[in-house]
């Protein structure tokens, strides 16, 4: 079997193993967030940071949610990293944004964060701060979901079907899942361009 065939088979297997009820819980959290006028903060590192930027656009433009990604402000991100350290960068950004119980975090992560293993401690500290202020937590994560899955109010874990491909599948399915969310009739408020062109 070629690698291309293998990768596509793994992708199809992941689709068949995703839990639709978990997706619907995320949509319900996002709908409730919009209904109460809260803001959505999307956090991700590496490829997930790039996904966060794209997702901000879609949640704002298609779903009508006020939405931000700290990684879109590289000046503040690098200043905080330089002056205060990488681990606290997201928590301090959220503190500066006056995160409240009206708001929510959407975590995009392969592993979900793990302080003991020093994996994405910035996500863990942000989640701890969100819990302190009572903000809601939504996760799109891979592997076992890490700390995000432990504390999230709604979370989709991308199933591991090949231990050698955890990262590419997790990051690819972040996009599949947030596009599902913004396209969902409970969230979509604005038509996407190409569907409206005749």
mmCIF file of C-alpha atoms in Angstrom:
data_model
loop_
_atom_site.group_PDB
_atom_site.id
_atom_site.type_symbol
_atom_site.label_atom_id
_atom_site.label_comp_id
_atom_site.label_asym_id
_atom_site.label_seq_id
_atom_site.Cartn_x
_atom_site.Cartn_y
_atom_site.Cartn_z
ATOM 1 C CA UNK A 1 0.000 0.000 0.000
ATOM 2 C CA UNK A 2 1.372 3.425 -0.884
ATOM 3 C CA UNK A 3 1.711 6.067 1.808
ATOM 4 C CA UNK A 4 -0.939 8.185 0.072
ATOM 5 C CA UNK A 5 -3.450 5.332 0.213
ATOM 6 C CA UNK A 6 -2.539 4.673 3.846
ATOM 7 C CA UNK A 7 -2.951 8.325 4.853
ATOM 8 C CA UNK A 8 -6.328 8.602 3.150
ATOM 9 C CA UNK A 9 -7.499 5.352 4.750
ATOM 10 C CA UNK A 10 -6.462 6.698 8.159
ATOM 11 C CA UNK A 11 -8.368 9.907 7.468
ATOM 12 C CA UNK A 12 -11.511 7.949 6.598
ATOM 13 C CA UNK A 13 -11.129 5.874 9.758
ATOM 14 C CA UNK A 14 -10.877 9.008 11.893
ATOM 15 C CA UNK A 15 -14.074 10.366 10.335
ATOM 16 C CA UNK A 16 -15.879 7.115 11.127
ATOM 17 C CA UNK A 17 -14.681 7.210 14.756
ATOM 18 C CA UNK A 18 -15.432 10.856 15.594
ATOM 19 C CA UNK A 19 -18.247 11.254 18.114
ATOM 20 C CA UNK A 20 -21.057 13.432 16.677
ATOM 21 C CA UNK A 21 -22.449 14.042 20.178
ATOM 22 C CA UNK A 22 -19.139 15.654 21.198
ATOM 23 C CA UNK A 23 -19.357 17.911 18.141
ATOM 24 C CA UNK A 24 -22.919 18.890 19.013
ATOM 25 C CA UNK A 25 -21.876 19.756 22.580
ATOM 26 C CA UNK A 26 -19.244 22.119 21.168
ATOM 27 C CA UNK A 27 -21.812 23.739 18.883
ATOM 28 C CA UNK A 28 -24.197 24.170 21.822
ATOM 29 C CA UNK A 29 -21.448 25.846 23.881
ATOM 30 C CA UNK A 30 -20.648 28.206 21.012
ATOM 31 C CA UNK A 31 -24.313 29.060 20.432
ATOM 32 C CA UNK A 32 -24.798 29.784 24.138
ATOM 33 C CA UNK A 33 -21.664 31.948 24.086
ATOM 34 C CA UNK A 34 -22.999 34.038 21.216
ATOM 35 C CA UNK A 35 -26.454 34.281 22.791
ATOM 36 C CA UNK A 36 -25.020 35.713 26.013
ATOM 37 C CA UNK A 37 -22.752 38.146 24.138
ATOM 38 C CA UNK A 38 -19.495 36.551 25.227
ATOM 39 C CA UNK A 39 -16.184 36.534 23.389
ATOM 40 C CA UNK A 40 -14.321 33.507 22.031
ATOM 41 C CA UNK A 41 -10.551 33.298 22.494
ATOM 42 C CA UNK A 42 -8.856 30.658 20.347
ATOM 43 C CA UNK A 43 -5.511 29.366 21.591
ATOM 44 C CA UNK A 44 -3.048 27.218 19.680
ATOM 45 C CA UNK A 45 0.695 26.759 19.238
ATOM 46 C CA UNK A 46 2.628 25.959 16.048
ATOM 47 C CA UNK A 47 0.337 24.645 13.323
ATOM 48 C CA UNK A 48 -2.564 25.059 15.725
ATOM 49 C CA UNK A 49 -1.729 28.783 15.986
ATOM 50 C CA UNK A 50 -2.108 29.090 12.220
ATOM 51 C CA UNK A 51 -5.394 27.203 12.474
ATOM 52 C CA UNK A 52 -6.494 29.561 15.257
ATOM 53 C CA UNK A 53 -6.006 32.553 12.973
ATOM 54 C CA UNK A 54 -8.102 30.994 10.215
ATOM 55 C CA UNK A 55 -10.774 29.919 12.705
ATOM 56 C CA UNK A 56 -11.059 33.468 14.103
ATOM 57 C CA UNK A 57 -11.978 34.669 10.625
ATOM 58 C CA UNK A 58 -14.641 32.000 10.199
ATOM 59 C CA UNK A 59 -16.231 32.385 13.621
ATOM 60 C CA UNK A 60 -16.408 36.165 13.180
ATOM 61 C CA UNK A 61 -17.519 36.272 9.551
ATOM 62 C CA UNK A 62 -19.747 33.190 9.265
ATOM 63 C CA UNK A 63 -21.006 32.628 12.818
ATOM 64 C CA UNK A 64 -21.135 36.233 14.059
ATOM 65 C CA UNK A 65 -19.042 35.598 17.165
ATOM 66 C CA UNK A 66 -16.678 38.165 18.646
ATOM 67 C CA UNK A 67 -13.442 36.215 18.461
ATOM 68 C CA UNK A 68 -9.689 36.669 18.950
ATOM 69 C CA UNK A 69 -6.425 34.681 18.829
ATOM 70 C CA UNK A 70 -3.514 35.954 20.947
ATOM 71 C CA UNK A 71 -1.037 34.580 18.414
ATOM 72 C CA UNK A 72 -2.347 37.067 15.831
ATOM 73 C CA UNK A 73 -0.611 39.839 17.809
ATOM 74 C CA UNK A 74 3.032 38.830 17.365
ATOM 75 C CA UNK A 75 4.357 42.015 19.018
ATOM 76 C CA UNK A 76 2.552 41.410 22.301
ATOM 77 C CA UNK A 77 3.174 37.666 22.135
ATOM 78 C CA UNK A 78 6.930 38.057 21.737
ATOM 79 C CA UNK A 79 7.158 40.908 24.262
ATOM 80 C CA UNK A 80 5.405 38.795 26.900
ATOM 81 C CA UNK A 81 7.534 35.770 26.011
ATOM 82 C CA UNK A 82 10.712 37.819 26.302
ATOM 83 C CA UNK A 83 9.761 39.647 29.507
ATOM 84 C CA UNK A 84 7.661 37.104 31.412
ATOM 85 C CA UNK A 85 8.327 33.702 29.851
ATOM 86 C CA UNK A 86 6.583 31.368 27.445
ATOM 87 C CA UNK A 87 4.527 29.462 30.012
ATOM 88 C CA UNK A 88 2.464 32.458 31.137
ATOM 89 C CA UNK A 89 2.065 34.203 27.771
ATOM 90 C CA UNK A 90 -1.564 33.176 27.093
ATOM 91 C CA UNK A 91 -2.793 33.526 30.670
ATOM 92 C CA UNK A 92 -1.405 37.050 30.881
ATOM 93 C CA UNK A 93 -2.853 37.942 27.472
ATOM 94 C CA UNK A 94 -6.267 36.761 28.681
ATOM 95 C CA UNK A 95 -5.866 38.701 31.929
ATOM 96 C CA UNK A 96 -5.108 41.825 29.877
ATOM 97 C CA UNK A 97 -8.231 41.113 27.786
ATOM 98 C CA UNK A 98 -10.295 40.965 31.010
ATOM 99 C CA UNK A 99 -11.529 37.418 30.447
ATOM 100 C CA UNK A 100 -14.817 36.853 32.290
ATOM 101 C CA UNK A 101 -17.348 34.119 32.932
ATOM 102 C CA UNK A 102 -19.258 35.424 29.880
ATOM 103 C CA UNK A 103 -16.383 34.342 27.613
ATOM 104 C CA UNK A 104 -14.984 31.035 26.351
ATOM 105 C CA UNK A 105 -11.702 29.504 25.245
ATOM 106 C CA UNK A 106 -11.374 27.225 22.249
ATOM 107 C CA UNK A 107 -8.189 25.191 22.540
ATOM 108 C CA UNK A 108 -6.647 23.796 19.353
ATOM 109 C CA UNK A 109 -3.899 21.379 20.322
ATOM 110 C CA UNK A 110 -2.386 18.051 19.384
ATOM 111 C CA UNK A 111 -1.785 17.002 22.984
ATOM 112 C CA UNK A 112 -3.987 19.352 24.996
ATOM 113 C CA UNK A 113 -1.201 20.392 27.372
ATOM 114 C CA UNK A 114 0.585 18.579 30.178
ATOM 115 C CA UNK A 115 2.512 20.392 32.922
ATOM 116 C CA UNK A 116 4.275 17.262 34.190
ATOM 117 C CA UNK A 117 5.750 16.602 30.733
ATOM 118 C CA UNK A 118 6.311 20.328 30.044
ATOM 119 C CA UNK A 119 4.160 20.127 26.923
ATOM 120 C CA UNK A 120 2.253 23.323 26.094
ATOM 121 C CA UNK A 121 2.397 24.728 29.638
ATOM 122 C CA UNK A 122 1.088 28.004 28.184
ATOM 123 C CA UNK A 123 -2.193 26.281 27.344
ATOM 124 C CA UNK A 124 -2.435 24.695 30.784
ATOM 125 C CA UNK A 125 -1.891 28.013 32.605
ATOM 126 C CA UNK A 126 -4.450 29.705 30.343
ATOM 127 C CA UNK A 127 -6.954 26.963 31.117
ATOM 128 C CA UNK A 128 -6.299 27.288 34.829
ATOM 129 C CA UNK A 129 -6.908 31.034 34.603
ATOM 130 C CA UNK A 130 -10.115 30.470 32.606
ATOM 131 C CA UNK A 131 -11.358 28.126 35.317
ATOM 132 C CA UNK A 132 -10.580 30.737 37.996
ATOM 133 C CA UNK A 133 -12.763 33.335 36.292
ATOM 134 C CA UNK A 134 -15.470 30.843 35.283
ATOM 135 C CA UNK A 135 -15.018 31.035 31.495
ATOM 136 C CA UNK A 136 -16.247 28.089 29.455
ATOM 137 C CA UNK A 137 -13.733 25.760 27.788
ATOM 138 C CA UNK A 138 -14.029 23.973 24.443
ATOM 139 C CA UNK A 139 -11.343 21.709 23.028
ATOM 140 C CA UNK A 140 -10.346 20.289 19.645
ATOM 141 C CA UNK A 141 -7.441 18.037 20.520
ATOM 142 C CA UNK A 142 -5.626 14.865 19.555
ATOM 143 C CA UNK A 143 -4.017 11.932 21.330
ATOM 144 C CA UNK A 144 -5.689 11.605 24.775
ATOM 145 C CA UNK A 145 -6.635 15.276 24.967
ATOM 146 C CA UNK A 146 -4.288 16.076 27.870
ATOM 147 C CA UNK A 147 -5.290 18.761 30.362
ATOM 148 C CA UNK A 148 -7.748 20.323 27.907
ATOM 149 C CA UNK A 149 -9.892 17.177 27.789
ATOM 150 C CA UNK A 150 -9.799 16.925 31.583
ATOM 151 C CA UNK A 151 -11.252 20.398 32.180
ATOM 152 C CA UNK A 152 -13.262 21.205 29.032
ATOM 153 C CA UNK A 153 -17.022 21.675 29.123
ATOM 154 C CA UNK A 154 -17.117 20.274 25.570
ATOM 155 C CA UNK A 155 -14.295 18.564 23.716
ATOM 156 C CA UNK A 156 -13.672 16.555 20.573
ATOM 157 C CA UNK A 157 -10.689 14.221 20.690
ATOM 158 C CA UNK A 158 -9.394 13.289 17.244
ATOM 159 C CA UNK A 159 -8.888 9.506 17.488
ATOM 160 C CA UNK A 160 -5.371 8.163 17.097
ATOM 161 C CA UNK A 161 -5.367 5.618 14.275
ATOM 162 C CA UNK A 162 -1.612 5.648 13.653
ATOM 163 C CA UNK A 163 0.839 6.682 16.374
ATOM 164 C CA UNK A 164 3.220 7.952 13.691
ATOM 165 C CA UNK A 165 0.622 10.421 12.352
ATOM 166 C CA UNK A 166 -0.911 11.951 15.483
ATOM 167 C CA UNK A 167 0.137 15.537 14.684
ATOM 168 C CA UNK A 168 -0.877 15.754 11.021
ATOM 169 C CA UNK A 169 -4.247 14.143 11.689
ATOM 170 C CA UNK A 170 -4.989 16.225 14.800
ATOM 171 C CA UNK A 171 -4.125 19.518 13.091
ATOM 172 C CA UNK A 172 -5.977 18.618 9.894
ATOM 173 C CA UNK A 173 -9.098 17.662 11.800
ATOM 174 C CA UNK A 174 -9.090 20.913 13.778
ATOM 175 C CA UNK A 175 -9.988 22.525 10.443
ATOM 176 C CA UNK A 176 -12.584 19.876 9.594
ATOM 177 C CA UNK A 177 -14.247 20.362 12.973
ATOM 178 C CA UNK A 178 -14.330 24.153 13.195
ATOM 179 C CA UNK A 179 -15.680 24.260 9.636
ATOM 180 C CA UNK A 180 -18.389 21.844 10.769
ATOM 181 C CA UNK A 181 -19.187 24.209 13.657
ATOM 182 C CA UNK A 182 -19.421 27.430 11.639
ATOM 183 C CA UNK A 183 -21.478 25.633 8.963
ATOM 184 C CA UNK A 184 -23.911 24.204 11.523
ATOM 185 C CA UNK A 185 -27.416 25.709 11.251
ATOM 186 C CA UNK A 186 -27.323 26.564 14.962
ATOM 187 C CA UNK A 187 -24.276 28.812 14.408
ATOM 188 C CA UNK A 188 -24.157 29.934 10.780
ATOM 189 C CA UNK A 189 -25.617 33.406 10.330
ATOM 190 C CA UNK A 190 -23.904 34.561 7.134
ATOM 191 C CA UNK A 191 -23.708 32.814 3.776
ATOM 192 C CA UNK A 192 -20.276 31.839 2.496
ATOM 193 C CA UNK A 193 -19.336 33.453 -0.813
ATOM 194 C CA UNK A 194 -19.164 30.583 -3.273
ATOM 195 C CA UNK A 195 -22.422 29.043 -2.127
ATOM 196 C CA UNK A 196 -24.148 32.334 -2.926
ATOM 197 C CA UNK A 197 -22.639 32.829 -6.407
ATOM 198 C CA UNK A 198 -24.947 31.668 -9.193
#
